XYZ file of C-alpha atoms in Angstrom:
198
model
C 71.750 45.196 207.370
C 73.113 45.514 203.816
C 73.554 42.532 201.533
C 77.350 42.827 201.749
C 77.266 42.761 205.549
C 74.935 39.753 205.496
C 77.359 37.948 203.201
C 80.292 38.800 205.492
C 78.381 37.497 208.529
C 77.515 34.311 206.628
C 81.159 33.806 205.621
C 82.324 34.305 209.217
C 79.676 31.836 210.371
C 80.948 29.383 207.767
C 84.534 29.832 208.957
C 83.435 29.204 212.545
C 81.409 26.131 211.555
C 84.258 24.693 209.515
C 86.711 25.291 212.366
C 84.343 23.466 214.728
C 83.986 20.552 212.315
C 87.736 20.411 211.794
C 88.298 20.216 215.546
C 85.926 17.227 215.661
C 87.708 15.372 212.852
C 90.152 12.590 213.694
C 93.736 13.734 214.051
C 95.586 13.870 210.746
C 98.714 12.790 212.605
C 97.414 9.213 212.546
C 99.402 7.577 209.707
C 96.430 5.362 208.800
C 94.217 8.362 208.014
C 95.262 10.302 204.891
C 95.585 14.038 205.355
C 93.149 16.205 203.416
C 95.868 17.291 200.982
C 97.317 13.804 200.517
C 97.091 12.294 197.066
C 95.889 8.713 196.766
C 96.227 6.327 193.816
C 93.561 6.847 191.173
C 90.933 4.223 190.508
C 90.425 5.662 187.037
C 92.640 6.208 184.036
C 90.713 9.433 183.336
C 92.192 11.527 186.145
C 94.073 14.024 184.064
C 97.059 11.758 183.547
C 98.585 12.151 187.007
C 97.401 8.760 188.278
C 96.508 10.217 191.691
C 93.396 11.704 193.192
C 93.416 14.366 195.870
C 91.839 13.303 199.187
C 89.026 15.693 200.141
C 86.049 15.899 202.456
C 83.530 16.907 199.787
C 83.342 18.006 196.180
C 80.460 20.312 195.274
C 79.535 20.558 191.600
C 77.292 23.483 190.740
C 75.346 22.725 187.562
C 75.379 25.808 185.335
C 74.747 26.856 181.733
C 76.366 29.236 179.277
C 73.558 31.755 179.843
C 73.853 31.710 183.652
C 76.695 34.197 184.253
C 74.550 36.286 186.632
C 73.736 33.208 188.695
C 77.413 32.258 188.914
C 78.332 35.795 189.936
C 75.588 35.771 192.591
C 77.044 32.593 194.076
C 80.557 34.080 193.966
C 79.310 37.198 195.748
C 77.543 35.250 198.503
C 78.504 31.771 199.654
C 81.377 30.620 197.418
C 84.809 31.872 198.506
C 86.994 33.407 195.809
C 90.677 33.356 194.939
C 93.000 32.513 197.822
C 90.028 31.849 200.128
C 88.702 29.185 197.740
C 92.123 27.520 197.623
C 92.414 27.713 201.419
C 88.967 26.094 201.785
C 90.186 23.239 199.591
C 93.600 22.898 201.210
C 92.619 23.288 204.865
C 89.024 22.044 204.984
C 88.959 19.618 202.085
C 85.948 21.308 200.482
C 86.147 21.657 196.695
C 83.555 23.882 194.998
C 83.316 24.136 191.207
C 80.793 25.242 188.632
C 80.328 22.402 186.153
C 79.687 22.953 182.475
C 80.365 21.087 179.254
C 81.058 22.449 175.793
C 78.932 23.831 172.980
C 78.193 21.716 169.918
C 80.471 23.998 167.877
C 84.146 23.592 168.723
C 85.804 26.728 170.150
C 82.572 28.732 169.903
C 82.121 32.161 171.445
C 80.242 30.446 174.297
C 83.194 28.168 175.041
C 85.639 31.066 174.841
C 83.497 33.120 177.246
C 83.534 30.266 179.791
C 87.296 29.795 179.310
C 87.810 33.518 179.937
C 85.614 33.423 183.040
C 87.529 30.405 184.334
C 90.856 32.145 183.706
C 89.575 34.991 185.888
C 88.034 32.922 188.711
C 89.601 29.439 188.437
C 86.378 27.826 189.668
C 84.936 26.024 186.630
C 85.132 22.304 185.947
C 84.806 21.644 182.203
C 83.080 18.372 181.402
C 83.500 16.183 178.332
C 79.859 16.798 177.491
C 77.843 18.731 174.894
C 75.556 21.194 176.691
C 71.803 20.884 176.158
C 68.732 21.057 178.375
C 67.644 17.549 177.414
C 71.099 16.233 178.327
C 71.035 17.059 182.050
C 71.129 13.418 183.142
C 74.193 12.763 180.988
C 75.776 15.961 182.318
C 75.231 14.857 185.915
C 76.781 11.484 185.132
C 79.747 13.203 183.439
C 80.250 15.379 186.533
C 80.253 12.468 188.974
C 82.577 10.440 186.728
C 85.079 13.291 186.441
C 84.815 14.245 190.121
C 85.509 10.671 191.238
C 88.458 10.513 188.829
C 89.972 13.783 190.134
C 89.171 13.666 193.851
C 88.940 10.923 196.473
C 86.128 12.596 198.400
C 84.035 11.343 201.264
C 81.032 13.108 199.715
C 80.136 14.289 196.212
C 77.436 16.967 196.036
C 75.521 18.180 192.974
C 73.459 21.359 193.119
C 72.052 23.824 190.596
C 73.207 27.408 190.146
C 69.901 28.785 191.465
C 70.598 27.297 194.909
C 72.506 29.108 197.622
C 74.208 26.904 200.185
C 75.264 27.413 203.776
C 78.599 25.597 203.532
C 78.976 25.352 207.301
C 75.594 23.689 207.743
C 76.193 21.364 204.791
C 79.626 20.358 206.100
C 78.250 19.777 209.612
C 75.382 17.675 208.251
C 77.677 15.544 206.126
C 80.204 15.157 208.952
C 77.477 13.517 211.045
C 77.058 10.885 208.322
C 80.697 10.210 207.495
C 80.833 6.821 209.217
C 77.817 5.494 207.319
C 78.761 3.443 204.251
C 77.412 4.599 200.881
C 75.170 7.275 202.367
C 72.887 9.024 199.876
C 71.235 12.263 200.947
C 68.734 14.207 198.877
C 66.943 17.458 199.470
C 63.679 18.663 198.031
C 62.823 22.333 198.411
C 60.036 23.167 200.812
C 58.903 26.455 202.282
C 59.098 29.965 200.923
C 61.510 30.925 198.169
C 63.438 34.192 198.302
C 63.735 35.939 194.973
C 64.107 39.396 193.481
C 62.045 40.739 190.562
């Protein structure tokens, strides 16, 4: 089976998994449970000025770098929906997926302009108030979580790297099983064989 067909099968599987999870969620007709698209008051003054945060199921931040365009494109071509499908995933399923990247040390550099252009094309990049640098990954992760919490009132916040491919349906199903646990923290260490192409 070709790579495109495998991706299509994976996307259909994701749609089926998300539909199953959605059917298991509490009814959004209950006035005490905010709907996925409902905005709730912000706990932070750094929420883009609107004072509200969008209620979501999960926010996935994909850590990326200026030099990782091929990795971002690989994710876009496989597990991350694009365009209207990405917006529908957010609106209907409450799953927000964004690449996260800061800025270069030089204001308005060619690197920053390239990311801005890519974001204008795909609308899937979350710019952080952070200067990019390999030795600054901890600060970048903190900046992501701070901004994500300010923008979205999510049940789960997920951070992954751009060399990881995710089965969104499996991730959503796994997290849904833990949604009633307070302050749940889940981590994953890679084990087993790694698929790669030379």
